[in-house]
DNA sequence: GACGGGAAATGACTTATGTCACACTCGGAC
DNA sequence: GTCCGAGTGTGACATAAGTCATTTCCCGTC
C-alpha cells in the first residue's frame, strides 16, 4: 500500500529529500507494476510517459542490433530510477528497458515529476547529480568499447561486481556471478563465446579463480593493473 | 569586455534565461581564455575547478589509450558548455578537453555556478536538459561502437555533419569536411586508414561523392538506410 | 540415481579491424 | 616554379573478435 510506496520513494536519490506530505501525495499518484525476468518495461523510440522507480529487482536499459545482439547501456537496481532522460527532456525513450530479474517498480507520470521539480528545486538538483553520474559511466563505457579489448572489459566488469556484491575471503574477494556469460557479453559489448574464453584466459593468467559460477579475485590490485594497461 | 561576455553567456542554453543583472554579475566573475588548436583545457582525472562556456571555436572531450589512440566523447561548439558533469557532481573531470580549432572560452568557477543554481532553479532545469541530451548522444555512441561497423559509423557521422553544416545543391547535400580522417577516426572509434577505406567504399557504393575535402550526399535517405541496417 | 535442458567450454574457421610501410597529392612558403 | 610537410590512399599482413558446430558440464526434476 501507500506506506510501502512512500518508503520506496524515500529510498531513491531523486526523492529522498522530500517531506512526508509531498511524498505521500506523490505515492498516491504512483502506481505499482511487476515484471517477470526479461519482461519489457518500454521500447526505445516510444513516446515516454513517465518515470520508473525500482522498488525491488533490477532493470537493464539496452539497444538491439538487427541481428539481435544486445548492448546494455546501464543497469539499475532497487532505489534507482529509470527513464529520467526522456522525462526531463520530453523526448522518446532512448533505450529499451527490461527486467533483469523479477522486478517491482513504481510508475510516475512525467508531468507529476515535472511539476515536482518546479516546486522542489532540490529534486532537480538531485536529478542533475544522477544524470551526471550516469554520464560518467557512459563515457567509461565508450572508452572501454573503443580503446580496450574484451579481456580488459571483462576484468573491469568483474571489479565492479566485486565492489557491488563481493565478499572478502582469505584468498581475496569472492563473487557469486548472478548473470550468464550471455548477459555479461551484452554488458561489456561482446558475445557469449568470447566472454567464455576471456574468463579462461584470466584464470590462466592467475588473475581470477573460477569455481563454477563463483569466482574469486586473489589480487585486486593485479586485476586493476591489467585493466589499466594497453 | 563585459558586454561581450554577457552576450556570450546569453547565447548558452544554461544561462539564456537569466536577467540582465544576474548576467552582468556572472560576466564580471567569468574570465576569458584563449586556446590554440589542440591546446588542452583540462585533463581527465584532474580536480574540476569550473565550467567552460565556449564563445568561439570548438572543444572536444576525449579519452586516450596507453598507445595514444583517442576516442572523442563529444564535441561542443560556440554557445555550448564543457565540464558540467564535474561541476554538478563535484568530482574530477571525466575526460580530457582540447580545442579543435582556435577557441575562446569563458571560465566560471564551479562555486559560482552552484550558487547560481540554488538561486535560479531555471538554470538547474536547463542543465538537466543539456545533460539529458548529452546522455542520449552518448548512448548512441555506445550503440554504434558496439553494434555497428565502421562504414555505418562513418555514414552516421557524415549525416550529422550534413545536418550541422551541409548546404543543399542540385545533386544532394554538400559538405566541406573541416576535419582530417584522423579526427574523424577519433570520433567514430577507428583509425585513419580504416576511415580512408570506408570513404572509398561509400563512394564506390554510390552513397557519397568525394571531391577532395568536399563531398556530397546525393541521396540522404539511401545513406540513412545504410546506417540503419545490419 | 537417471534424465533433460540450459548454459558453458572449446575447436575450427571467417572476417572486420588494426598495423606497417610506402607512394602520392595538394597547398602554402619561399 | 620548387620544395616541404601534412594529410591521404593503398597494398600486404597480423590479429582480435565473431560465427558455427559439437561436446561437456551442471543442476533441478522425476
XYZ file of C-alpha atoms (C1' of nucleotides) in Angstrom:
520
model
C 0.000 0.000 0.000
C 0.879 3.658 0.178
C 3.184 3.204 3.139
C 5.367 0.861 1.156
C 5.323 3.231 -1.736
C 6.402 6.109 0.448
C 9.239 4.046 1.830
C 10.294 3.053 -1.666
C 10.295 6.640 -2.908
C 12.212 7.723 0.148
C 14.961 5.297 -0.801
C 15.670 6.998 -4.138
C 18.269 9.661 -4.705
C 15.674 11.719 -6.509
C 13.067 11.901 -3.792
C 14.944 11.196 -0.576
C 14.838 14.817 0.494
C 11.082 15.293 0.108
C 8.956 15.934 3.187
C 6.363 13.415 4.342
C 3.366 15.186 2.889
C 4.782 15.624 -0.558
C 5.981 12.049 -0.509
C 2.523 10.842 0.393
C 0.920 12.874 -2.350
C 3.419 11.502 -4.829
C 2.948 7.953 -3.584
C -0.765 8.236 -4.136
C -0.235 9.145 -7.725
C 2.388 6.466 -8.308
C 1.260 3.034 -9.258
C 2.962 -0.232 -8.865
C 3.833 -2.667 -11.627
C 5.570 -6.020 -11.558
C 7.689 -7.545 -14.272
C 8.954 -11.057 -14.779
C 12.546 -11.630 -15.833
C 13.137 -10.257 -19.343
C 9.736 -8.635 -19.496
C 9.940 -5.282 -21.272
C 9.094 -2.033 -19.470
C 9.282 0.122 -22.576
C 10.813 0.147 -26.010
C 13.321 2.617 -27.460
C 11.660 5.245 -29.615
C 8.315 5.016 -27.857
C 6.910 8.284 -26.546
C 7.924 8.478 -22.881
C 5.068 8.610 -20.427
C 6.802 8.618 -17.104
C 9.481 7.699 -14.651
C 10.096 4.260 -13.160
C 11.301 3.854 -9.600
C 12.758 0.434 -8.921
C 11.387 -0.939 -5.677
C 12.835 -4.409 -5.954
C 14.848 -6.237 -8.584
C 16.906 -4.767 -11.414
C 16.313 -3.258 -14.837
C 18.637 -3.061 -17.802
C 18.444 -0.376 -20.472
C 19.808 -1.590 -23.777
C 19.812 -1.339 -27.551
C 19.483 -4.164 -30.010
C 21.087 -4.614 -33.422
C 19.197 -6.004 -36.374
C 20.762 -9.412 -35.907
C 19.545 -9.469 -32.328
C 22.692 -8.669 -30.407
C 22.100 -6.579 -27.309
C 24.260 -3.840 -25.880
C 23.388 -2.841 -22.354
C 23.714 0.889 -21.690
C 23.174 0.734 -17.943
C 21.655 -1.445 -15.258
C 19.745 -0.010 -12.337
C 18.741 -1.662 -9.083
C 16.389 -1.070 -6.176
C 16.400 2.578 -5.157
C 17.336 3.840 -8.610
C 15.179 5.351 -11.301
C 14.832 4.611 -14.990
C 13.897 6.902 -17.881
C 14.906 10.219 -16.350
C 16.319 11.386 -19.648
C 13.046 11.420 -21.610
C 11.125 12.666 -18.592
C 13.330 15.729 -18.333
C 13.842 16.488 -21.991
C 10.419 15.410 -23.201
C 11.602 13.090 -25.909
C 11.160 9.416 -26.662
C 12.712 6.660 -24.565
C 16.337 6.429 -25.667
C 16.694 2.712 -24.986
C 14.596 -0.337 -24.405
C 14.287 -1.398 -20.769
C 13.661 -4.909 -19.465
C 13.699 -6.605 -16.077
C 16.957 -8.435 -15.312
C 15.107 -10.498 -12.707
C 11.702 -10.365 -11.073
C 11.168 -6.657 -10.522
C 8.699 -4.306 -8.876
C 8.582 -0.673 -9.930
C 6.579 2.428 -9.227
C 5.455 4.317 -12.261
C 5.129 8.100 -12.006
C 3.625 10.180 -14.756
C 6.196 12.530 -16.219
C 4.005 15.593 -15.633
C 3.944 14.791 -11.943
C 7.730 14.650 -11.938
C 8.000 17.889 -13.846
C 5.610 19.708 -11.507
C 7.507 18.406 -8.560
C 10.739 19.751 -9.986
C 9.299 23.206 -10.310
C 8.102 23.183 -6.722
C 11.133 21.469 -5.226
C 14.379 22.602 -6.776
C 16.195 20.040 -4.699
C 14.762 17.323 -6.855
C 16.081 18.989 -9.963
C 19.472 19.218 -8.354
C 19.341 15.578 -7.319
C 18.311 14.597 -10.829
C 21.233 16.557 -12.160
C 23.580 14.545 -10.000
C 22.027 11.289 -11.071
C 22.420 12.180 -14.735
C 25.958 13.409 -14.169
C 26.858 10.055 -12.662
C 25.217 8.210 -15.481
C 27.130 10.282 -17.981
C 30.401 9.430 -16.296
C 29.664 5.741 -16.570
C 28.505 6.089 -20.127
C 31.765 7.804 -21.066
C 33.636 4.971 -19.359
C 31.717 2.514 -21.470
C 32.537 4.394 -24.648
C 36.191 4.393 -23.723
C 36.121 0.697 -22.918
C 34.385 -0.255 -26.148
C 36.676 1.824 -28.260
C 40.051 1.515 -26.568
C 40.121 -1.689 -24.520
C 39.910 -5.280 -25.512
C 37.400 -7.785 -24.305
C 39.635 -9.239 -21.610
C 40.098 -5.833 -20.041
C 36.428 -5.008 -20.273
C 35.592 -8.272 -18.566
C 38.138 -7.592 -15.851
C 36.652 -4.167 -15.284
C 33.199 -5.673 -15.084
C 34.364 -8.192 -12.509
C 35.959 -5.480 -10.419
C 32.692 -3.555 -10.452
C 30.761 -6.664 -9.450
C 33.257 -7.339 -6.702
C 32.691 -3.879 -5.320
C 28.938 -4.206 -5.589
C 28.408 -7.671 -4.209
C 31.753 -9.235 -3.446
C 32.688 -10.764 -0.102
C 36.219 -10.689 1.233
C 37.739 -14.125 1.976
C 41.193 -15.433 2.859
C 42.170 -15.675 -0.818
C 40.845 -12.334 -1.998
C 37.382 -11.153 -2.913
C 34.740 -13.711 -3.765
C 31.862 -13.073 -6.156
C 28.773 -15.068 -6.945
C 28.049 -14.404 -10.575
C 24.319 -13.980 -10.929
C 24.440 -13.389 -14.658
C 25.126 -15.750 -17.539
C 28.015 -15.262 -19.930
C 25.429 -14.104 -22.416
C 24.327 -11.310 -20.103
C 27.883 -10.360 -19.292
C 28.649 -10.229 -23.003
C 25.748 -7.821 -23.564
C 27.121 -5.568 -20.852
C 30.723 -5.445 -21.973
C 29.966 -5.421 -25.689
C 30.836 -8.877 -26.903
C 29.376 -12.345 -27.373
C 28.974 -15.417 -25.190
C 31.860 -17.457 -26.582
C 34.379 -14.669 -26.408
C 33.443 -13.963 -22.805
C 33.897 -17.626 -22.011
C 37.377 -17.563 -23.491
C 38.244 -14.335 -21.737
C 37.330 -15.976 -18.423
C 39.592 -18.902 -19.190
C 42.369 -16.542 -20.098
C 42.055 -14.510 -16.899
C 42.125 -17.686 -14.863
C 45.102 -18.991 -16.787
C 46.922 -15.750 -16.055
C 46.182 -16.195 -12.378
C 44.076 -13.048 -12.145
C 40.904 -14.856 -11.116
C 39.970 -18.264 -9.746
C 36.840 -19.848 -11.162
C 34.755 -22.362 -9.252
C 31.615 -22.790 -11.296
C 29.583 -19.615 -11.086
C 31.556 -18.444 -8.167
C 34.871 -16.798 -8.602
C 37.454 -15.014 -6.598
C 39.933 -12.290 -7.258
C 43.064 -13.173 -5.324
C 44.772 -9.868 -6.039
C 42.506 -6.943 -6.763
C 45.409 -4.636 -7.490
C 46.784 -7.034 -10.096
C 43.437 -7.175 -11.860
C 43.190 -3.402 -11.780
C 46.613 -3.149 -13.269
C 45.546 -5.498 -16.045
C 42.535 -3.278 -16.807
C 44.671 -0.184 -16.862
C 47.286 -1.151 -19.352
C 47.185 -1.337 -23.101
C 34.877 43.306 -22.319
C 31.958 42.611 -20.073
C 29.424 43.392 -22.768
C 30.836 40.661 -24.964
C 30.857 38.298 -22.063
C 27.236 38.996 -21.303
C 26.315 38.379 -24.902
C 28.283 35.126 -24.905
C 26.611 33.877 -21.741
C 23.241 34.844 -23.104
C 23.844 32.545 -26.061
C 24.162 29.434 -23.906
C 21.356 27.078 -23.078
C 22.360 27.220 -19.443
C 22.180 30.955 -18.933
C 19.910 32.221 -21.692
C 17.030 32.795 -19.287
C 18.936 34.886 -16.770
C 18.007 38.537 -16.290
C 20.426 41.305 -17.226
C 21.648 41.992 -13.728
C 22.463 38.446 -12.873
C 24.138 38.014 -16.221
C 26.286 41.055 -15.618
C 27.289 39.823 -12.198
C 28.183 36.467 -13.652
C 30.070 38.015 -16.543
C 32.167 40.005 -14.113
C 33.227 36.847 -12.382
C 33.874 34.947 -15.584
C 37.215 35.278 -17.206
C 38.211 34.749 -20.740
C 40.816 32.337 -22.001
C 42.034 31.547 -25.486
C 43.339 28.240 -26.751
C 45.223 27.343 -29.876
C 44.254 24.286 -31.866
C 44.922 21.132 -29.853
C 45.761 23.076 -26.735
C 44.429 21.296 -23.661
C 41.790 22.932 -21.421
C 41.953 20.272 -18.731
C 42.975 16.673 -18.263
C 40.803 13.730 -17.210
C 41.160 12.957 -13.523
C 42.151 16.481 -12.569
C 40.095 18.099 -9.824
C 37.436 20.183 -11.594
C 37.566 23.874 -10.871
C 34.858 25.256 -13.042
C 32.688 25.451 -16.103
C 33.777 26.494 -19.576
C 31.474 28.414 -21.872
C 32.558 28.291 -25.486
C 32.437 31.749 -27.000
C 34.077 30.907 -30.282
C 35.595 27.779 -31.772
C 35.056 24.181 -30.707
C 36.228 21.859 -27.984
C 36.461 18.083 -27.973
C 36.245 15.958 -24.842
C 38.085 12.673 -25.253
C 39.931 9.799 -23.651
C 43.273 8.403 -24.686
C 44.523 4.825 -24.585
C 48.031 3.951 -23.489
C 49.170 3.606 -27.078
C 47.925 7.098 -27.814
C 44.707 6.419 -29.640
C 41.986 8.962 -28.916
C 38.270 8.397 -28.559
C 36.194 11.532 -28.661
C 33.245 11.516 -26.268
C 31.634 14.699 -27.505
C 32.416 17.907 -29.338
C 30.926 21.223 -28.328
C 30.807 24.487 -30.240
C 30.115 28.143 -29.609
C 27.190 28.575 -27.245
C 27.732 25.268 -25.506
C 29.349 24.493 -22.197
C 32.005 21.999 -21.183
C 32.543 20.209 -17.881
C 29.023 20.431 -16.479
C 29.319 16.904 -15.114
C 32.095 17.543 -12.608
C 30.700 20.968 -11.764
C 27.393 19.461 -10.734
C 28.581 16.295 -9.068
C 31.771 17.723 -7.597
C 34.100 15.097 -8.957
C 37.121 15.150 -11.220
C 36.953 15.959 -14.914
C 35.758 12.792 -16.632
C 37.604 13.409 -19.892
C 40.395 15.480 -21.267
C 39.296 18.527 -23.268
C 41.203 20.211 -26.053
C 40.471 22.893 -28.623
C 39.519 21.538 -32.040
C 40.434 24.869 -33.582
C 41.303 28.306 -32.235
C 38.880 28.746 -29.365
C 37.791 31.382 -26.891
C 36.064 30.353 -23.690
C 34.749 31.915 -20.536
C 35.750 30.176 -17.376
C 33.340 30.258 -14.430
C 34.272 28.956 -11.023
C 32.154 25.980 -10.095
C 31.028 27.559 -6.824
C 29.585 30.454 -8.784
C 27.652 28.029 -10.934
C 26.427 26.121 -7.921
C 25.268 29.267 -6.141
C 23.508 30.397 -9.248
C 21.674 27.083 -9.451
C 20.366 27.470 -5.938
C 19.110 30.974 -6.660
C 17.778 30.279 -10.140
C 16.134 26.891 -10.435
C 15.709 27.520 -14.140
C 19.404 27.059 -14.614
C 19.279 23.713 -12.901
C 16.449 22.698 -15.150
C 18.321 23.890 -18.218
C 21.400 21.982 -17.090
C 19.269 18.905 -16.685
C 18.173 19.188 -20.287
C 21.688 19.690 -21.503
C 22.866 16.582 -19.671
C 19.869 14.599 -20.857
C 20.740 15.456 -24.437
C 24.358 14.558 -23.889
C 23.328 11.231 -22.415
C 21.228 10.459 -25.458
C 24.168 11.050 -27.736
C 26.466 9.082 -25.506
C 24.111 6.111 -25.620
C 24.028 6.425 -29.407
C 27.793 6.305 -29.437
C 27.837 3.207 -27.271
C 25.388 1.520 -29.572
C 27.372 2.499 -32.628
C 30.684 1.284 -31.213
C 29.230 -1.994 -30.095
C 26.720 -2.883 -32.761
C 27.669 -1.094 -35.978
C 30.637 -1.395 -38.201
C 32.948 1.394 -39.196
C 31.234 2.095 -42.515
C 27.938 2.680 -40.769
C 29.500 4.811 -38.093
C 31.153 6.931 -40.740
C 27.882 7.266 -42.629
C 26.148 8.365 -39.461
C 28.868 10.890 -38.820
C 28.502 12.302 -42.313
C 24.761 12.612 -41.909
C 25.276 14.515 -38.672
C 27.797 16.802 -40.349
C 25.415 17.327 -43.244
C 22.722 18.447 -40.845
C 25.090 20.693 -38.968
C 26.888 22.396 -41.791
C 25.694 20.948 -45.062
C 24.421 23.009 -47.994
C 21.757 21.709 -50.367
C 22.777 21.588 -54.034
C 21.316 20.143 -57.235
C 22.915 16.744 -56.552
C 22.095 16.410 -52.882
C 23.674 17.858 -49.772
C 27.199 19.150 -49.956
C 29.615 19.179 -47.027
C 33.000 20.763 -46.556
C 34.886 18.431 -44.304
C 36.779 20.554 -41.841
C 38.339 17.609 -40.057
C 41.069 15.213 -41.127
C 40.500 11.477 -41.421
C 42.465 11.161 -38.218
C 39.984 13.371 -36.381
C 37.036 11.588 -37.892
C 38.525 8.275 -36.806
C 38.830 9.513 -33.219
C 35.171 10.470 -33.290
C 33.759 7.275 -34.717
C 36.133 4.954 -32.889
C 38.568 3.787 -35.522
C 41.860 4.688 -37.171
C 42.903 6.859 -40.085
C 43.426 4.108 -42.645
C 40.159 2.372 -41.980
C 38.274 5.641 -42.296
C 40.004 6.285 -45.589
C 38.893 2.893 -46.869
C 35.377 3.365 -45.565
C 35.161 6.609 -47.551
C 36.281 4.817 -50.695
C 33.734 2.117 -50.070
C 30.862 4.559 -49.568
C 31.800 6.327 -52.771
C 32.083 3.056 -54.637
C 28.593 2.141 -53.459
C 27.298 5.452 -54.756
C 26.267 6.703 -51.348
C 28.597 9.700 -51.386
C 30.578 11.648 -53.956
C 34.034 12.760 -52.935
C 35.782 15.787 -54.423
C 38.818 16.318 -52.282
C 37.753 17.508 -48.863
C 34.346 18.347 -50.157
C 31.734 15.701 -50.531
C 28.114 15.369 -51.337
C 25.361 13.023 -50.374
C 23.214 12.527 -53.456
C 20.526 10.572 -51.622
C 20.247 11.238 -47.928
C 17.573 8.580 -47.460
C 19.799 5.938 -49.032
C 22.637 6.802 -46.678
C 20.268 6.686 -43.728
C 19.088 3.297 -44.822
C 22.668 2.115 -44.974
C 23.251 3.308 -41.407
C 20.148 1.584 -40.187
C 20.725 -1.892 -41.420
C 22.973 -4.674 -40.208
C 20.396 -42.357 -9.496
C 18.995 -41.401 -14.351
C 17.251 -37.884 -17.412
C 16.838 -33.484 -19.720
C 17.683 -28.749 -20.770
C 20.127 -24.659 -20.395
C 24.491 -22.865 -20.060
C 29.499 -23.300 -20.625
C 33.647 -24.798 -22.949
C 36.132 -25.491 -26.909
C 37.953 -26.438 -31.630
C 37.853 -24.790 -36.465
C 37.070 -21.236 -39.361
C 35.864 -16.331 -41.229
C 36.203 -11.607 -41.132
C 36.430 -6.834 -39.766
C 39.597 -4.059 -37.989
C 44.003 -2.556 -36.985
C 49.139 -2.143 -38.182
C 53.014 -1.158 -41.053
C 55.190 0.631 -44.955
C 55.319 3.406 -48.733
C 53.856 6.266 -52.508
C 51.031 10.125 -53.872
C 48.628 14.601 -53.696
C 47.903 19.160 -52.574
C 48.565 23.699 -50.913
C 51.434 27.082 -48.809
C 56.099 29.329 -48.253
C 59.861 30.936 -50.390
C 58.242 27.068 -60.178
C 60.083 24.121 -56.500
C 60.295 22.423 -52.057
C 58.226 20.749 -47.997
C 55.179 18.739 -44.873
C 50.835 17.335 -43.603
C 47.360 14.542 -44.980
C 45.566 10.841 -47.963
C 45.402 6.324 -50.454
C 46.557 1.595 -50.633
C 48.740 -2.930 -50.631
C 50.345 -6.592 -47.563
C 49.954 -8.510 -43.346
C 48.632 -9.553 -38.257
C 45.177 -10.425 -35.036
C 41.264 -9.747 -32.005
C 36.853 -10.786 -32.335
C 32.858 -13.050 -34.124
C 30.489 -17.376 -36.047
C 29.373 -22.144 -36.287
C 29.204 -26.731 -34.614
C 29.929 -30.026 -31.132
C 30.836 -31.653 -26.672
C 30.714 -31.218 -21.784
C 29.074 -29.662 -17.541
C 25.810 -28.565 -14.129
C 21.519 -28.541 -11.761
C 16.980 -29.448 -10.911
C 13.193 -32.899 -11.705
C 11.252 -37.068 -11.882
